[in-house]
mmCIF file of N, CA and C in Angstrom:
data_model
loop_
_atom_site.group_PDB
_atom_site.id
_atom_site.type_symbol
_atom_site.label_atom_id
_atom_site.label_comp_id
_atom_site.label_asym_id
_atom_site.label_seq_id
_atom_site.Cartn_x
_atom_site.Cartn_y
_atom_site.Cartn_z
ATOM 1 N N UNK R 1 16.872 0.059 -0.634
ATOM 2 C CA UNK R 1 16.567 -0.877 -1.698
ATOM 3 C C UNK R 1 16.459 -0.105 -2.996
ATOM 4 N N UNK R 2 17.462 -0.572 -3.849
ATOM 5 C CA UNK R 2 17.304 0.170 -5.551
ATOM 6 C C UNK R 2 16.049 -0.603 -6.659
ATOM 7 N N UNK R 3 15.522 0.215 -6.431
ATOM 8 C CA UNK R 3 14.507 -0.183 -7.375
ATOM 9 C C UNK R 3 14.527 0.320 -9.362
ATOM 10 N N UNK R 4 14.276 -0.075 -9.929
ATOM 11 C CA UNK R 4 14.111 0.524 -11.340
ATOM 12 C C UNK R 4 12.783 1.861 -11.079
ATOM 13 N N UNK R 5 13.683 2.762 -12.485
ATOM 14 C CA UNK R 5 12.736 4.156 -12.220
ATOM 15 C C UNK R 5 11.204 3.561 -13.074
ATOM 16 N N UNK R 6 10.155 4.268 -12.293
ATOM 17 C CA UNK R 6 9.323 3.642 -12.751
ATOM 18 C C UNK R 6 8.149 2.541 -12.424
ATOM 19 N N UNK R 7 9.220 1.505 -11.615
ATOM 20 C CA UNK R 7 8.363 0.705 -10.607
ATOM 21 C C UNK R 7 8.381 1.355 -9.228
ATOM 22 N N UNK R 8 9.357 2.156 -8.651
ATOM 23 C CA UNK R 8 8.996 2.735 -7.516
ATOM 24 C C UNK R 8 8.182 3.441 -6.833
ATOM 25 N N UNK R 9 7.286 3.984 -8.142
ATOM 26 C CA UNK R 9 5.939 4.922 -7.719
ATOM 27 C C UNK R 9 5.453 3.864 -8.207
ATOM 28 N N UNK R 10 4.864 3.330 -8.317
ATOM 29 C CA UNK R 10 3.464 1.900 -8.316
ATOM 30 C C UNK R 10 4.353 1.599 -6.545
ATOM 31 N N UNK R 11 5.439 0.673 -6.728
ATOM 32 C CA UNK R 11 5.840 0.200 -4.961
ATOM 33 C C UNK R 11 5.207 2.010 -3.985
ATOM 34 N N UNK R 12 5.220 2.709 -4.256
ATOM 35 C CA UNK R 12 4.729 3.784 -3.217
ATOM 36 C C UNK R 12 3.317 3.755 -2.913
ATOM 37 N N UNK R 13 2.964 3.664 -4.153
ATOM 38 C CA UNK R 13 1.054 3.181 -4.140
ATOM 39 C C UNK R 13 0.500 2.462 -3.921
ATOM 40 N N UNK R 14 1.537 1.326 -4.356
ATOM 41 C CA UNK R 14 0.637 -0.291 -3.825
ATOM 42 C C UNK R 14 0.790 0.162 -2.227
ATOM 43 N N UNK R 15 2.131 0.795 -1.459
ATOM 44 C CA UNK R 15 2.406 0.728 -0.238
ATOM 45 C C UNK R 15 1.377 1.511 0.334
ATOM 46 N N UNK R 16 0.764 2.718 -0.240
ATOM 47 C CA UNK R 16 -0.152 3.676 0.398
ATOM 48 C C UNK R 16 -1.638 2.854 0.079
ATOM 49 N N UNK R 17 -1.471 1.765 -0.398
ATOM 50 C CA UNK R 17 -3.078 0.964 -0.583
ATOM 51 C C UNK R 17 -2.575 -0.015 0.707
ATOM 52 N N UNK R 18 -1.553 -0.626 0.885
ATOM 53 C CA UNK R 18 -1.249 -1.320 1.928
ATOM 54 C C UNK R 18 -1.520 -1.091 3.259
ATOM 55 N N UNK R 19 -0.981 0.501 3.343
ATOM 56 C CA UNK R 19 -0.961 1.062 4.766
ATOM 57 C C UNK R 19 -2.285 1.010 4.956
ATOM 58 N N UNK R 20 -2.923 2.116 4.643
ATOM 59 C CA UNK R 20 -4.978 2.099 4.734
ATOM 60 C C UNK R 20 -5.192 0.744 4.820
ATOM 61 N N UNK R 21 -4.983 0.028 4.134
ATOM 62 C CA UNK R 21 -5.526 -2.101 4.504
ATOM 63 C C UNK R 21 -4.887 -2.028 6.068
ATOM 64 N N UNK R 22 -3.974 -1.817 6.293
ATOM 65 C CA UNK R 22 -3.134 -2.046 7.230
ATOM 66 C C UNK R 22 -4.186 -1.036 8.890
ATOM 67 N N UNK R 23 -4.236 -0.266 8.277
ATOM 68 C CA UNK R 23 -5.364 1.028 9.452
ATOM 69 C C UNK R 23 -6.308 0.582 9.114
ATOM 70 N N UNK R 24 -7.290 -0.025 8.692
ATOM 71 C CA UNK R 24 -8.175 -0.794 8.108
ATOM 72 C C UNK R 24 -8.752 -2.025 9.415
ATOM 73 N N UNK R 25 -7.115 -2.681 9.177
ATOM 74 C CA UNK R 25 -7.020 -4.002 9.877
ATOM 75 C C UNK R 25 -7.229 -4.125 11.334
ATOM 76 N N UNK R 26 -7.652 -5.027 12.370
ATOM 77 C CA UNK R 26 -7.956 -5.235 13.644
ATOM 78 C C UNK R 26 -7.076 -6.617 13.917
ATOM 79 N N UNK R 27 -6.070 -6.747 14.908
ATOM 80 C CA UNK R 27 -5.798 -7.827 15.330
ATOM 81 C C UNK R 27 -5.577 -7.940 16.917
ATOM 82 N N UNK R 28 -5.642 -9.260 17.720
ATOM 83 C CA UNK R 28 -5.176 -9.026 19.345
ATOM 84 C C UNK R 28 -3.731 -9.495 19.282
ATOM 85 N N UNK R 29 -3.166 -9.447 18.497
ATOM 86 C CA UNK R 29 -1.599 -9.445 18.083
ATOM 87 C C UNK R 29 -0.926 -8.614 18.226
ATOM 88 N N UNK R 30 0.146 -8.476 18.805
ATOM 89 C CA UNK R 30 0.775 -7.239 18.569
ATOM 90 C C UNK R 30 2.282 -7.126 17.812
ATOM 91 N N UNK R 31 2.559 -6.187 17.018
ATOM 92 C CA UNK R 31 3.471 -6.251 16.298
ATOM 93 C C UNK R 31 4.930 -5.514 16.453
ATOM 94 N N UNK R 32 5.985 -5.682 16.555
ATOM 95 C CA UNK R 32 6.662 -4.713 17.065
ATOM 96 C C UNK R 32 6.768 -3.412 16.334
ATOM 97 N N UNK R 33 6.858 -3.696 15.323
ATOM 98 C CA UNK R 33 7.614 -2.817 14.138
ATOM 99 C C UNK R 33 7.030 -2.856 12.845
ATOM 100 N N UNK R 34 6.607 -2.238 11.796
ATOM 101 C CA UNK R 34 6.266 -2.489 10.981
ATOM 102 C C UNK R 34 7.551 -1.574 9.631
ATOM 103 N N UNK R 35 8.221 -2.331 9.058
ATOM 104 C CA UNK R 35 9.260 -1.637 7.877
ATOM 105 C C UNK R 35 8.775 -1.173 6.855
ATOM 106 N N UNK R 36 9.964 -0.807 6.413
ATOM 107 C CA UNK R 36 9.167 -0.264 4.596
ATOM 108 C C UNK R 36 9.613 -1.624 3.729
ATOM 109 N N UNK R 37 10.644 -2.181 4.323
ATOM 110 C CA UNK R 37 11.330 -3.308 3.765
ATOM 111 C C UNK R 37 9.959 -4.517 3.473
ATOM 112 N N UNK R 38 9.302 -4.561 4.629
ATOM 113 C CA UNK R 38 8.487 -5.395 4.564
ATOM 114 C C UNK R 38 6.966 -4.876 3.841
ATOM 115 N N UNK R 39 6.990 -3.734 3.661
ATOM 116 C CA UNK R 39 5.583 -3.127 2.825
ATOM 117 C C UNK R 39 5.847 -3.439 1.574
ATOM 118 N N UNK R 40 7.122 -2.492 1.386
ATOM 119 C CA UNK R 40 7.599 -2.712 -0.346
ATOM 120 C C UNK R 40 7.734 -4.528 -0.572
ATOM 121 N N UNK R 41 8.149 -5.384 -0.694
ATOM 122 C CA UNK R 41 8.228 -6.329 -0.336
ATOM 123 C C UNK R 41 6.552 -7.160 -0.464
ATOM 124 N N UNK R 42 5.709 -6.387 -0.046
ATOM 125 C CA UNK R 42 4.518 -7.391 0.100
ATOM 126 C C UNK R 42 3.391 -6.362 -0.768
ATOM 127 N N UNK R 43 3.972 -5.067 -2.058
ATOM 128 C CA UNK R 43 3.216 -4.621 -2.661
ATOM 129 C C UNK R 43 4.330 -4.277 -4.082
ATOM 130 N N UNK R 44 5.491 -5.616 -4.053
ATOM 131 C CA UNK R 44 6.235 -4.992 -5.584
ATOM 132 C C UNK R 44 5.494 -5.616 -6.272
ATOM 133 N N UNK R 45 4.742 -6.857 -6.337
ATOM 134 C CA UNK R 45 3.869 -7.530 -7.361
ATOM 135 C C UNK R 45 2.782 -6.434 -7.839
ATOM 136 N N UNK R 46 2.694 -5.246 -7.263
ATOM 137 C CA UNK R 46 1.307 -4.378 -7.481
ATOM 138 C C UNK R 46 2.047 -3.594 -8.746
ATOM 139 N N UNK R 47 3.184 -3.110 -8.782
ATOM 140 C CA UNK R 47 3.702 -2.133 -9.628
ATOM 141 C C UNK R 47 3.040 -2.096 -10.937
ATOM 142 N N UNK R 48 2.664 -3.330 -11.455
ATOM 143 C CA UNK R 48 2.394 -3.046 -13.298
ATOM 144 C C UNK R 48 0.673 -2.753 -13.174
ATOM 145 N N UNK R 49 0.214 -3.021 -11.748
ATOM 146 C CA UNK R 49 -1.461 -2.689 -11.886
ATOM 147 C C UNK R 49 -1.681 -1.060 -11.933
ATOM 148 N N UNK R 50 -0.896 -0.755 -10.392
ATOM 149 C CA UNK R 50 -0.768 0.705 -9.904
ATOM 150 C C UNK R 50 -0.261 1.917 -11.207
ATOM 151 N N UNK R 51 0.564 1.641 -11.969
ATOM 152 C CA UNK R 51 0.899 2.245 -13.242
ATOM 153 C C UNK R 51 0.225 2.401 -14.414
ATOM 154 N N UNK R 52 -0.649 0.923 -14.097
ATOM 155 C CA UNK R 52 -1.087 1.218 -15.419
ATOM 156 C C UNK R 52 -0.808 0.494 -16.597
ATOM 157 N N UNK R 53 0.207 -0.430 -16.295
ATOM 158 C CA UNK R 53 0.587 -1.278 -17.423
ATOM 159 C C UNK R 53 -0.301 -2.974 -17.606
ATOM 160 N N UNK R 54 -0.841 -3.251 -16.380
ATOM 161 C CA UNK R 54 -1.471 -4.015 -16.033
ATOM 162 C C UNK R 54 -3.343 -3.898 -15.836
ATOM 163 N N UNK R 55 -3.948 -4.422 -16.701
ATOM 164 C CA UNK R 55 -5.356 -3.994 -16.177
ATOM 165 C C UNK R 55 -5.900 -4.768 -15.546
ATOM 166 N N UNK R 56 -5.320 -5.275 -14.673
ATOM 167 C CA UNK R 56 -5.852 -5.838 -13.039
ATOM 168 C C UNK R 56 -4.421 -6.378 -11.997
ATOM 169 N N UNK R 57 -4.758 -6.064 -10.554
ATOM 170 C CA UNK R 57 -3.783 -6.573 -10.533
ATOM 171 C C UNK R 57 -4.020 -8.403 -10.300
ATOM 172 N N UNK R 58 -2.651 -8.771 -10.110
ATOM 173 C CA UNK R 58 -2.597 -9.695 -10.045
ATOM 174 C C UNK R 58 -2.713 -10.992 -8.926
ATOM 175 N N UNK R 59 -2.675 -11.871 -8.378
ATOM 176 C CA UNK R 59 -3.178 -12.974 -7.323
ATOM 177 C C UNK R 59 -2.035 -12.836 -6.333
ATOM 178 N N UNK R 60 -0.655 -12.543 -6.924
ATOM 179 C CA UNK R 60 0.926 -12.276 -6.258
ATOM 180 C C UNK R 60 0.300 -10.812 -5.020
ATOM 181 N N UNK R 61 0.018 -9.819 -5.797
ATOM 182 C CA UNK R 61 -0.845 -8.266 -5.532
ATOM 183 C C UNK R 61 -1.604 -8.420 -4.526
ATOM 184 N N UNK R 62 -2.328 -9.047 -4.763
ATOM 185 C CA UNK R 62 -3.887 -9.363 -3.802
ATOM 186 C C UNK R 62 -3.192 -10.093 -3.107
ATOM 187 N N UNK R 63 -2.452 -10.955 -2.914
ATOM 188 C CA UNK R 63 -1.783 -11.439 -1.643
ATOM 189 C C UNK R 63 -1.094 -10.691 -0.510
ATOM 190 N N UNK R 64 -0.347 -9.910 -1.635
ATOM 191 C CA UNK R 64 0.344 -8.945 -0.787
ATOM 192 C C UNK R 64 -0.489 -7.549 0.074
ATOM 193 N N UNK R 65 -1.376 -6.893 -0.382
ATOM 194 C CA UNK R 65 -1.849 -6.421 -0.049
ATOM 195 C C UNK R 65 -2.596 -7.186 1.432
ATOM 196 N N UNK R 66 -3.641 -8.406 1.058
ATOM 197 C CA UNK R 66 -3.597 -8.731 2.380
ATOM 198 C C UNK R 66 -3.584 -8.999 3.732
ATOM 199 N N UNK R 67 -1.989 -9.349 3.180
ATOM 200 C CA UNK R 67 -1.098 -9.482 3.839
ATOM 201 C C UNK R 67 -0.591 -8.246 4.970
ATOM 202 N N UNK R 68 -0.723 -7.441 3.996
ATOM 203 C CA UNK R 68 -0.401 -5.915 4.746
ATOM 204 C C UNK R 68 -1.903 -6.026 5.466
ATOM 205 N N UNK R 69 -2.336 -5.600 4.844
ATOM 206 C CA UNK R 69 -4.297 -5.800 5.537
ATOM 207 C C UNK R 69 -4.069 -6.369 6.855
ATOM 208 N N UNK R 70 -3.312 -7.358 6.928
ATOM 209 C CA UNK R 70 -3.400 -8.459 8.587
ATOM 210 C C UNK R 70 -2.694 -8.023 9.458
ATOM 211 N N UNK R 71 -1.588 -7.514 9.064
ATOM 212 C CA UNK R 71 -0.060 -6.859 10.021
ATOM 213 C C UNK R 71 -0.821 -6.182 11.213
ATOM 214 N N UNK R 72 -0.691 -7.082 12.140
ATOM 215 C CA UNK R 72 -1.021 -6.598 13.521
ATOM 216 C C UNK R 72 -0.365 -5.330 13.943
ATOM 217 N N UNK R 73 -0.900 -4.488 13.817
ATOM 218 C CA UNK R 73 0.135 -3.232 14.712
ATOM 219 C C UNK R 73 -1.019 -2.148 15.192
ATOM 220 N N UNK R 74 -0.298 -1.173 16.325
ATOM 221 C CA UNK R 74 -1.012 0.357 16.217
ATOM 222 C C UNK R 74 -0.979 1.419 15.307
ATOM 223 N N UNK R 75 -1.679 1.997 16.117
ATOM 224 C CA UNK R 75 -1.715 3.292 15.538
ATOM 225 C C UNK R 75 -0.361 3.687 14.296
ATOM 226 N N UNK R 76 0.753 4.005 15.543
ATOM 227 C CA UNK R 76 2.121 4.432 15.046
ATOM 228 C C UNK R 76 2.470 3.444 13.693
ATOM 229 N N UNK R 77 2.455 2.241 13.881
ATOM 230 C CA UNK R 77 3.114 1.453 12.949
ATOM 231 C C UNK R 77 2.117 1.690 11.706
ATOM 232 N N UNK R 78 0.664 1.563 11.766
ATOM 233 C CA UNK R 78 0.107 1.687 10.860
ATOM 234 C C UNK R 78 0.594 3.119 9.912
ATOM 235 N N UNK R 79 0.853 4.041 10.671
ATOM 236 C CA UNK R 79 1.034 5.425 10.279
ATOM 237 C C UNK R 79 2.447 5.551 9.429
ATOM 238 N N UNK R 80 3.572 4.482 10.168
ATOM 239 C CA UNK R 80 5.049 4.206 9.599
ATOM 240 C C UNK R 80 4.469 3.645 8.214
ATOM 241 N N UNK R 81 3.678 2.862 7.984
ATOM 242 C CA UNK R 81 3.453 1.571 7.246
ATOM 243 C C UNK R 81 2.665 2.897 5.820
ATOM 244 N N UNK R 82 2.300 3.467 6.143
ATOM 245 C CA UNK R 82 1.443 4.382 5.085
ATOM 246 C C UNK R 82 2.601 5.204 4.614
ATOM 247 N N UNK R 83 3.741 5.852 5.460
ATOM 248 C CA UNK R 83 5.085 6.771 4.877
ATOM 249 C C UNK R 83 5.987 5.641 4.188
ATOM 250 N N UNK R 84 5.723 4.918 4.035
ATOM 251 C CA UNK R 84 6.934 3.866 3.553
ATOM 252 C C UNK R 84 5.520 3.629 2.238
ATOM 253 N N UNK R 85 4.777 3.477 2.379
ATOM 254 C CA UNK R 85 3.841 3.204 1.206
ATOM 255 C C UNK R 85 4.429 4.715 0.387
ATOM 256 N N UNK R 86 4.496 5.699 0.604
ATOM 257 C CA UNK R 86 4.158 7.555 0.516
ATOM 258 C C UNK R 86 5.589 7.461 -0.372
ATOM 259 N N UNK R 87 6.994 7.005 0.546
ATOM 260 C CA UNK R 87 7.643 7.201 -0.063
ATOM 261 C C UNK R 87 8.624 6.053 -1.308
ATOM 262 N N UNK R 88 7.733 4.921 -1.111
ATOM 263 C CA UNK R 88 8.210 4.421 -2.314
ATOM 264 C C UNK R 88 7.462 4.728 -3.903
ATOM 265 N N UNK R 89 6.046 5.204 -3.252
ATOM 266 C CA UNK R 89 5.597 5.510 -4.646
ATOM 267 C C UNK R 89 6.171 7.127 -5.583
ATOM 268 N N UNK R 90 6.479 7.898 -4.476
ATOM 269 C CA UNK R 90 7.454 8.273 -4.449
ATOM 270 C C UNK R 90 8.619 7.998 -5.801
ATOM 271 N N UNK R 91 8.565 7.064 -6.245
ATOM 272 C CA UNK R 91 10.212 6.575 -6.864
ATOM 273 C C UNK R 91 9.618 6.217 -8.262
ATOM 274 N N UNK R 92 7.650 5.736 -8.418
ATOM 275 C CA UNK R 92 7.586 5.427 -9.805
ATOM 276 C C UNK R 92 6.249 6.219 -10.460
ATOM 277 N N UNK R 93 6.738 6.528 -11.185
ATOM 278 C CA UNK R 93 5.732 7.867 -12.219
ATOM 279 C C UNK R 93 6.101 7.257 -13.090
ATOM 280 N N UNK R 94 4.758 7.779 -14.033
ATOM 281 C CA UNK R 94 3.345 7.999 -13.644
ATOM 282 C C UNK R 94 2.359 7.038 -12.923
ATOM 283 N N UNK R 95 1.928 7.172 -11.896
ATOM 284 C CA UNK R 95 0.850 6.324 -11.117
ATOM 285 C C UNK R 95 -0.275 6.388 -11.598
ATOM 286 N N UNK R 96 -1.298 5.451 -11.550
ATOM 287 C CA UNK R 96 -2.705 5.408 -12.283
ATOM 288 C C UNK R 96 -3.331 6.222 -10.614
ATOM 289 N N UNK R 97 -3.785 7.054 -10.504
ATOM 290 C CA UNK R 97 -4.869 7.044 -9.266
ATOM 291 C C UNK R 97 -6.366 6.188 -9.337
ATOM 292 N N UNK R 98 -7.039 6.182 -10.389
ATOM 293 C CA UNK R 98 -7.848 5.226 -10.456
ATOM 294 C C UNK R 98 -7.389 3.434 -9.937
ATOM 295 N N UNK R 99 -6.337 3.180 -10.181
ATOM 296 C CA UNK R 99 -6.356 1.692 -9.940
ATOM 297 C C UNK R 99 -5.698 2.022 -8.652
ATOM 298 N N UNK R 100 -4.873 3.000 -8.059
ATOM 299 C CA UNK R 100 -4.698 3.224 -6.719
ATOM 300 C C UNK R 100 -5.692 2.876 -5.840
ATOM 301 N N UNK R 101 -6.718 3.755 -6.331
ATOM 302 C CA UNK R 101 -8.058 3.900 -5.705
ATOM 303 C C UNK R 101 -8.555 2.450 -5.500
ATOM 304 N N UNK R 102 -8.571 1.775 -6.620
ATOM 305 C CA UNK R 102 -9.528 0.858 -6.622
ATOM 306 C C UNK R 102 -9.103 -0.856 -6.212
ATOM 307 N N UNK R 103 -7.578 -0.635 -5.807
ATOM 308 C CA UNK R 103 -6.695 -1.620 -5.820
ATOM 309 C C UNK R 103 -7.486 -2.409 -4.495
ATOM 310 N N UNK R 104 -7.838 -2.250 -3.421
ATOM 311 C CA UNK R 104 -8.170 -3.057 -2.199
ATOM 312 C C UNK R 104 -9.887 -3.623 -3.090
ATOM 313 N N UNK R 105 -10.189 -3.123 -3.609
ATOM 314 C CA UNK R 105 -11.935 -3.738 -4.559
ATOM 315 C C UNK R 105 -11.292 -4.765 -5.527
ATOM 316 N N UNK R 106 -10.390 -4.362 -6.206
ATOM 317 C CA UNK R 106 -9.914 -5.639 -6.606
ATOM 318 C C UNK R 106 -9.302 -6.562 -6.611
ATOM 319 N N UNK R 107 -8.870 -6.515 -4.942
ATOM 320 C CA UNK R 107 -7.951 -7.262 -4.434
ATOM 321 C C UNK R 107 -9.277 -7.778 -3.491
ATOM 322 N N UNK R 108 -10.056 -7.648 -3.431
ATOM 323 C CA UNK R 108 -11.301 -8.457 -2.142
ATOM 324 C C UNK R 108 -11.164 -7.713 -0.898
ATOM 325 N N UNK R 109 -11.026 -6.199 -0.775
ATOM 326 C CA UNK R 109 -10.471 -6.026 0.974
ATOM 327 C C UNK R 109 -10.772 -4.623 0.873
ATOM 328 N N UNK R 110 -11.848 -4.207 0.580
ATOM 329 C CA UNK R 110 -12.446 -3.084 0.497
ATOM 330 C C UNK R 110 -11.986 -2.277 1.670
ATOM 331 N N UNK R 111 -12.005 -0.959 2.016
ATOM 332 C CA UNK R 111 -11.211 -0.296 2.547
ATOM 333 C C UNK R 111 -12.755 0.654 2.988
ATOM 334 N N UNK R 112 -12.746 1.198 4.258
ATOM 335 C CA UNK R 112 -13.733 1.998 4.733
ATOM 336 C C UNK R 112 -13.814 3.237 4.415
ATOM 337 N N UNK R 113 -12.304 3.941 3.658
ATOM 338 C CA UNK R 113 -12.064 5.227 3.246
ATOM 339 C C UNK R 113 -11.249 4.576 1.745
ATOM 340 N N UNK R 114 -11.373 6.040 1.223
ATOM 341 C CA UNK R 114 -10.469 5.897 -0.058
ATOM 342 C C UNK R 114 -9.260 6.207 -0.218
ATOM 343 N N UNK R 115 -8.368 5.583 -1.337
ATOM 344 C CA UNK R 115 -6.505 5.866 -1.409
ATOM 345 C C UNK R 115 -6.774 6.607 -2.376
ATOM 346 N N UNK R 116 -6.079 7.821 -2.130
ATOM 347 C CA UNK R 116 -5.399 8.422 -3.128
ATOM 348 C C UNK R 116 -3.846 8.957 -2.581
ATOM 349 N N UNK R 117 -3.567 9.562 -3.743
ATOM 350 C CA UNK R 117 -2.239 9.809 -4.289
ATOM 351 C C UNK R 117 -1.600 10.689 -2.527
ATOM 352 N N UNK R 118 -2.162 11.601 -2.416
ATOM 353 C CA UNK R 118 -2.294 12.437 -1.020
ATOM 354 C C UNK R 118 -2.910 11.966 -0.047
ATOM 355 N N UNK R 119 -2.496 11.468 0.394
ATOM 356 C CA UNK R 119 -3.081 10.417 1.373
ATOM 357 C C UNK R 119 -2.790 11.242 3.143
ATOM 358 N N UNK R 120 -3.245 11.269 3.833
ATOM 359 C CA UNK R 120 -2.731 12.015 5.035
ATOM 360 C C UNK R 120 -2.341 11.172 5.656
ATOM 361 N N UNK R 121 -1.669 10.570 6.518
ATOM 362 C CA UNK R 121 -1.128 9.236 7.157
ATOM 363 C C UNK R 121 -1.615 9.765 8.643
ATOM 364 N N UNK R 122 -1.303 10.927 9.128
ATOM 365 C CA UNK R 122 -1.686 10.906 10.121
ATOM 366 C C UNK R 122 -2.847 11.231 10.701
ATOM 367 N N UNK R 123 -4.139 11.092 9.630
ATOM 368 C CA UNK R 123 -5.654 10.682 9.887
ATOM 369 C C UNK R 123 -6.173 8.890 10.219
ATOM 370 N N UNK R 124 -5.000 8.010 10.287
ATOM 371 C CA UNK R 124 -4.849 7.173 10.230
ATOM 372 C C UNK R 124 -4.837 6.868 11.240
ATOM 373 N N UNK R 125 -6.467 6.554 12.229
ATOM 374 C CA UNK R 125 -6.785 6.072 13.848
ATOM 375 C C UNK R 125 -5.569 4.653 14.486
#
């Protein structure tokens, strides 16, 4: 997926706030697969918060996030779901780390650990 330079690191960050929602999350669902197609996808509305151009995000954002938040999966997928967060942000500089950080508090879905930029994916139970 071609993204514009710029929004792709916010899509990497919203995705690495996604994944943690996502390792976060508990369901008796099980999921097969979790994509990047479908992370990026349910955290491009985050791009103008995660950057910085936006000083909050938005209701589109907080949906998406979520959304990711609910994605029934394990371990593995959660862990896929955080490298697909890793490497779309990846694509847009400069990233805010503060609104990284703070994106699941202002989205309602507080997170038990914190996002940042370095995120380890595979501390991700």
């Amino acid at each position: 997926m071609m993204m514009k330079k710029g929004g792709a690191g916010i899509m990497v960050a919203v995705a690495v706030a996604l994944v943690v929602l996502v390792a976060a999350a508990s369901s008796s669902v099980a999921r097969a697969d979790v994509s990047c197609a479908d992370v990026d996808a349910n955290l491009r509305a985050c791009v103008g918060y995660v950057t910085g151009k936006e000083a909050a995000p938005g209701g589109e954002c907080c949906a998406g996030v979520r959304r990711i938040r609910g994605m029934p999966s394990g371990t593995a997928e959660r862990r896929q779901a955080c490298e697909c967060v890793k490497q779309a942000a990846a694509g847009y500089q400069p990233l805010n780390a503060d609104a990284i950080r703070d994106l699941p508090k202002q989205c309602g879905a507080p997170l038990p650990f914190p996002l940042t930029l370095n995120f380890d994916c595979t501390t991700i139970p």
